Short mmCIF file of C-alpha atoms and ligand atoms in Angstrom, two decimals:
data_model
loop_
_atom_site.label_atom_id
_atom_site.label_comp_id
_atom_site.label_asym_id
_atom_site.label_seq_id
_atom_site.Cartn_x
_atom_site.Cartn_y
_atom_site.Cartn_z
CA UNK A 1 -31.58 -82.98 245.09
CA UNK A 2 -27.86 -82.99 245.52
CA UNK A 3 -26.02 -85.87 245.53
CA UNK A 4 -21.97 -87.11 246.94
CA UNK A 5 -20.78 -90.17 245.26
CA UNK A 6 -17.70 -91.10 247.11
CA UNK A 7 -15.39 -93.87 247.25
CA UNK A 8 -11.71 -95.11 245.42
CA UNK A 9 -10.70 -94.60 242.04
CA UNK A 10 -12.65 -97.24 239.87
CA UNK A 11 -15.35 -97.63 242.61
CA UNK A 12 -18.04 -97.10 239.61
CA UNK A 13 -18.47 -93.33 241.01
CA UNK A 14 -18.82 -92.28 237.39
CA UNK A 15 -21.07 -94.80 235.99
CA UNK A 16 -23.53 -94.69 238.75
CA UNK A 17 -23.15 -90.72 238.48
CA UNK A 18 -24.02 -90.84 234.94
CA UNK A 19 -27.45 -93.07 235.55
CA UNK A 20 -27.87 -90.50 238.07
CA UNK A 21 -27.87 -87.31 235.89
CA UNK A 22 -30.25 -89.07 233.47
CA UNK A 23 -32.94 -90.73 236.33
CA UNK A 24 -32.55 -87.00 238.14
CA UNK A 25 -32.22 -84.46 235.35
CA UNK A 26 -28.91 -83.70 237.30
CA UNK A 27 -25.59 -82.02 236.38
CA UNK A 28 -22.47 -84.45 237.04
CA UNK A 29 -20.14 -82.60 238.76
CA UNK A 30 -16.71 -84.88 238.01
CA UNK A 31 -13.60 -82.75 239.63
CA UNK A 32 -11.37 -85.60 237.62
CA UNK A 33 -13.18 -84.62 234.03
CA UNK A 34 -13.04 -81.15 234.95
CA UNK A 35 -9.36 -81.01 235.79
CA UNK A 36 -8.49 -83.51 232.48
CA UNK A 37 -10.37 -80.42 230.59
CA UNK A 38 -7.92 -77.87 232.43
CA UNK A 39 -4.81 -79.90 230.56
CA UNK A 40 -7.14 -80.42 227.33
CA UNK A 41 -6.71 -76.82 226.81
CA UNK A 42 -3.13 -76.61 227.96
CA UNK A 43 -4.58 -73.64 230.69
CA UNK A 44 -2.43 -72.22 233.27
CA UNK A 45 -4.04 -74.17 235.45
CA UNK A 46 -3.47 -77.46 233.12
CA UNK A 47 0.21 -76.89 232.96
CA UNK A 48 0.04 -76.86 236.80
CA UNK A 49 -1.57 -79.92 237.66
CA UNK A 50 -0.32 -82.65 234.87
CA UNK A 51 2.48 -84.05 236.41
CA UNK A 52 0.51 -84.45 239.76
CA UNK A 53 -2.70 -86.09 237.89
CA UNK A 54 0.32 -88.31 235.93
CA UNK A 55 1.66 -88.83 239.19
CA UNK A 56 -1.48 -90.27 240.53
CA UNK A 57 -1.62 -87.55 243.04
CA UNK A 58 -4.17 -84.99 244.30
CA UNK A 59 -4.38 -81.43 242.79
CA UNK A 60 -3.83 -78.81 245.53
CA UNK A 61 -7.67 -78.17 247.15
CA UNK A 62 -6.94 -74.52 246.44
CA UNK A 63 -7.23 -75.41 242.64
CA UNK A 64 -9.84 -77.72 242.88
CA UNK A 65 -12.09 -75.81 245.47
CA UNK A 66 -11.40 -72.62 242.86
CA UNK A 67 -12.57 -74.91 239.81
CA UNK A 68 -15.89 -76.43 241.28
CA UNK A 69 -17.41 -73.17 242.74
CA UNK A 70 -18.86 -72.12 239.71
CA UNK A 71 -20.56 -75.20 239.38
CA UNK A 72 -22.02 -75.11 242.69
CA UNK A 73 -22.88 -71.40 241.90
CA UNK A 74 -24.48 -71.93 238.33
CA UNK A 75 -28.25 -71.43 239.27
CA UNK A 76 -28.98 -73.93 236.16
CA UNK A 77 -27.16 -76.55 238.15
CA UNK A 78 -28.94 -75.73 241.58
CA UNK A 79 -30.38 -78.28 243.68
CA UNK A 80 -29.14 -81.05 240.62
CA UNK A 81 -25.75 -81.53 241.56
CA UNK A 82 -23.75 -84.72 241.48
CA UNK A 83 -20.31 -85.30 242.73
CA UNK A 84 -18.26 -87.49 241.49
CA UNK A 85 -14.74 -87.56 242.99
CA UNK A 86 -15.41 -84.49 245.03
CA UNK A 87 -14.63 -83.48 248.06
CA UNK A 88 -11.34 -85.68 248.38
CA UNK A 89 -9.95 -84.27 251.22
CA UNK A 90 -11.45 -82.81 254.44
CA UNK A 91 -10.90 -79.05 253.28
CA UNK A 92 -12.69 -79.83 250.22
CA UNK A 93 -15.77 -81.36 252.27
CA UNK A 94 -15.43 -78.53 254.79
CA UNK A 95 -15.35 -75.62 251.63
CA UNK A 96 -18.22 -77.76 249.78
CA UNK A 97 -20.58 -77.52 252.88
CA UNK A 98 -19.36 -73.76 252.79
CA UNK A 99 -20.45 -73.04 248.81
CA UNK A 100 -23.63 -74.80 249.72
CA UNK A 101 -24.78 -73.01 252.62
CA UNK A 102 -24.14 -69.79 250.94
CA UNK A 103 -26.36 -70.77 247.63
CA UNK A 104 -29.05 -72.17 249.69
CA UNK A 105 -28.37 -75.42 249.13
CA UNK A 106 -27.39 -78.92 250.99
CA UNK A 107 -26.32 -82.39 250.68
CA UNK A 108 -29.35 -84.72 250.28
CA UNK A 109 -27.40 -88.23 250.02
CA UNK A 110 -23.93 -89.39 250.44
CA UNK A 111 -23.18 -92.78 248.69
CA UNK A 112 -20.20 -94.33 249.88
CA UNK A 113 -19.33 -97.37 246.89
CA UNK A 114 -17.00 -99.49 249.24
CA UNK A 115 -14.43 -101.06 247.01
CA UNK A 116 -11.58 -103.55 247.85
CA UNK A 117 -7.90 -103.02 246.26
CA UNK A 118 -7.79 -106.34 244.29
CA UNK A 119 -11.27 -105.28 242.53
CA UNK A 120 -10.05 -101.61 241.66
CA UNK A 121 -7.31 -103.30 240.29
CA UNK A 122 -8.54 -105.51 237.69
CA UNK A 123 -11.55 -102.54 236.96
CA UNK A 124 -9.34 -100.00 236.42
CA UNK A 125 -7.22 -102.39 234.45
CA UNK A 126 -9.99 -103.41 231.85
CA UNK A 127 -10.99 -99.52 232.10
CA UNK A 128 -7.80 -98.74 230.81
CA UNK A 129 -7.95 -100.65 227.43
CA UNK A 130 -11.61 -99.04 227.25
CA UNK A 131 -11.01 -95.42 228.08
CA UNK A 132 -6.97 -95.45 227.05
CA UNK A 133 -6.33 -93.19 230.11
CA UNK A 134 -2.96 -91.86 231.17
CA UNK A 135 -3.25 -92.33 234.81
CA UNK A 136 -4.37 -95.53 234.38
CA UNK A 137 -1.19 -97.51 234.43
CA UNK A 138 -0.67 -100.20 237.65
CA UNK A 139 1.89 -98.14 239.56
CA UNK A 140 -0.88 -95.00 239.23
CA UNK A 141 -3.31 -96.92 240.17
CA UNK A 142 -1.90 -98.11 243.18
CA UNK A 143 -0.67 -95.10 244.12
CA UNK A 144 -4.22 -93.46 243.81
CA UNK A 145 -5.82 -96.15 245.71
CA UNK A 146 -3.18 -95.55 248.69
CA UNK A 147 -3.47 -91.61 248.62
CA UNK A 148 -7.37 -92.04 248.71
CA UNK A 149 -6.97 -94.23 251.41
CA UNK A 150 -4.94 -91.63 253.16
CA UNK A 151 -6.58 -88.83 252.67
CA UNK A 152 -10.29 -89.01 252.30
CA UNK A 153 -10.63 -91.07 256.06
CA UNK A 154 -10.95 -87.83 257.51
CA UNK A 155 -13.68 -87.17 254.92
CA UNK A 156 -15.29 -90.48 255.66
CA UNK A 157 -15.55 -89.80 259.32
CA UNK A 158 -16.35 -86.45 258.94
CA UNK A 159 -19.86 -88.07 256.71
CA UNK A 160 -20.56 -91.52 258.01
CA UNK A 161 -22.31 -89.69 261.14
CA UNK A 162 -24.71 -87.87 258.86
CA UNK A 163 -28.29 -89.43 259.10
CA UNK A 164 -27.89 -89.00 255.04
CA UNK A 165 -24.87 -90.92 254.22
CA UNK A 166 -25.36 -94.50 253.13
CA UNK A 167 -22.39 -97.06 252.70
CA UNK A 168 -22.86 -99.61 249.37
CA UNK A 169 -21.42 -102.55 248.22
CA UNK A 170 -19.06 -101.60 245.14
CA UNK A 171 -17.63 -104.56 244.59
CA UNK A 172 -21.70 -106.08 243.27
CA UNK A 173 -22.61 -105.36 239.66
CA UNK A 174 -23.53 -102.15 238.08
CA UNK A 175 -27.42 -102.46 238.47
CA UNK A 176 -27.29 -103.89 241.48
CA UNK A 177 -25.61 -101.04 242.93
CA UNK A 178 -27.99 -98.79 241.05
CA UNK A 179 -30.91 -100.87 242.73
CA UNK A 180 -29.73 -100.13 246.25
CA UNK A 181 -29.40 -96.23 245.33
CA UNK A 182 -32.75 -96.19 243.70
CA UNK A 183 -34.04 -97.99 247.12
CA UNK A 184 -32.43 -94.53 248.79
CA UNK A 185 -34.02 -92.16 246.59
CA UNK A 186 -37.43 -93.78 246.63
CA UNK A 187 -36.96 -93.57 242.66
P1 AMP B 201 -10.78 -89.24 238.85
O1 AMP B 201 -11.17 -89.07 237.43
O2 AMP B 201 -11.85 -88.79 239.81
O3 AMP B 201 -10.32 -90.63 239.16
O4 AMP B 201 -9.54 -88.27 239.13
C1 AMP B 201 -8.34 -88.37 238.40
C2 AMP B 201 -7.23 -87.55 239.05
O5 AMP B 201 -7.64 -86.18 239.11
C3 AMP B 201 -6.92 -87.91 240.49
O6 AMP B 201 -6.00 -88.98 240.59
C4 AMP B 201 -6.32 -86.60 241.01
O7 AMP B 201 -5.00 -86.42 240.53
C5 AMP B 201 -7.20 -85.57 240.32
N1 AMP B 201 -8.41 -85.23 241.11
C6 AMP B 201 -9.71 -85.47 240.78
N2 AMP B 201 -10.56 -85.01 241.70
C7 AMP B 201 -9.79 -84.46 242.67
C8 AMP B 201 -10.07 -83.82 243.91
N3 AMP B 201 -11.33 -83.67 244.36
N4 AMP B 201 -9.01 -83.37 244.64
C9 AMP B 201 -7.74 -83.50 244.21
N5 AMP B 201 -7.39 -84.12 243.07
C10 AMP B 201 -8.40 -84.59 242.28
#
């Protein structure tokens, strides 16, 4: 089963994808851990994208799409994916329905956690004394929540038609939003 978590930085994407992997046996697929690695290791690609992930801004889809098509291709991580913070932009959804169709694969559910600005604000806030994240400062978080907002309506229109994608509450607690996914999945 392949799963799309989608929604705004802070929308509990990460923490419902975790629960996820474990419930599932699944493989989180987290473009936002995967490109943090990238500068971990001071890569090529890492010296590339720090300023934009400082920044708040999106990496170009041309690195990203690069980065997550061997995880889409590892046959260990077949049919047990879950996104989290992927696709972003409507090239990214329109390259990930491309990787899938040529490993066999699909989309089985697309959550959308619906989150307000005020409530990413003070989550990402409390996050930030937890996790001690660079990008986590208020004028990166505000610009993150407006460049989602931007951006990823194509992606959300381009979904919300699909008999498979489901719209959530983000702003209830954790296990309630777990609850409603679990009510999905018939888990
Ligand atoms: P996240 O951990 O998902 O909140 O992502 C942190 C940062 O990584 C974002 O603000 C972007 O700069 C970058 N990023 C993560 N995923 C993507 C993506 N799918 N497309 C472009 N940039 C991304």
């Amino acid at each position: 089963m392949n799963i799309i978590l989608f929604g705004p930085p802070g929308a509990g994407k990460g923490t419902q994808a975790k629960y996820l992997v474990k419930k599932l046996n699944g493989y989180q697929i987290s473009t936002g851990d995967i490109l943090r690695e990238e500068i971990k290791k001071d890569s090529d690609i890492g010296k590339k994208i720090i300023s934009n992930m400082n920044e708040g801004k999106f990496v170009s889809d041309e690195i990203v799409n690069n980065l997550l098509k061997n995880h889409v291709f590892d046959p260990n991580k077949k049919e047990k994916l879950i996104f989290d913070g992927y696709p972003r932009s409507l090239d990214q959804a329109k390259n990930l329905d491309e990787l899938l169709a040529n490993s066999n694969q699909k989309i089985n559910y697309i959550f959308f956690l619906n989150v307000d600005k005020q409530t990413i604000i003070k989550r990402i806030e409390k996050r930030k004394i937890l996790e001690k994240r660079s990008d986590d400062d208020l004028d990166t978080i505000l610009k993150r929540y407006d460049t989602y907002i931007e951006t990823t309506k194509p992606v959300l229109d381009y979904y919300s038609q699909n008999s498979n994608f489901h719209e959530i509450d983000g702003t209830l607690e954790i296990d309630q939003i777990t609850s409603k996914i679990e009510a999905f999945l018939k888990v």
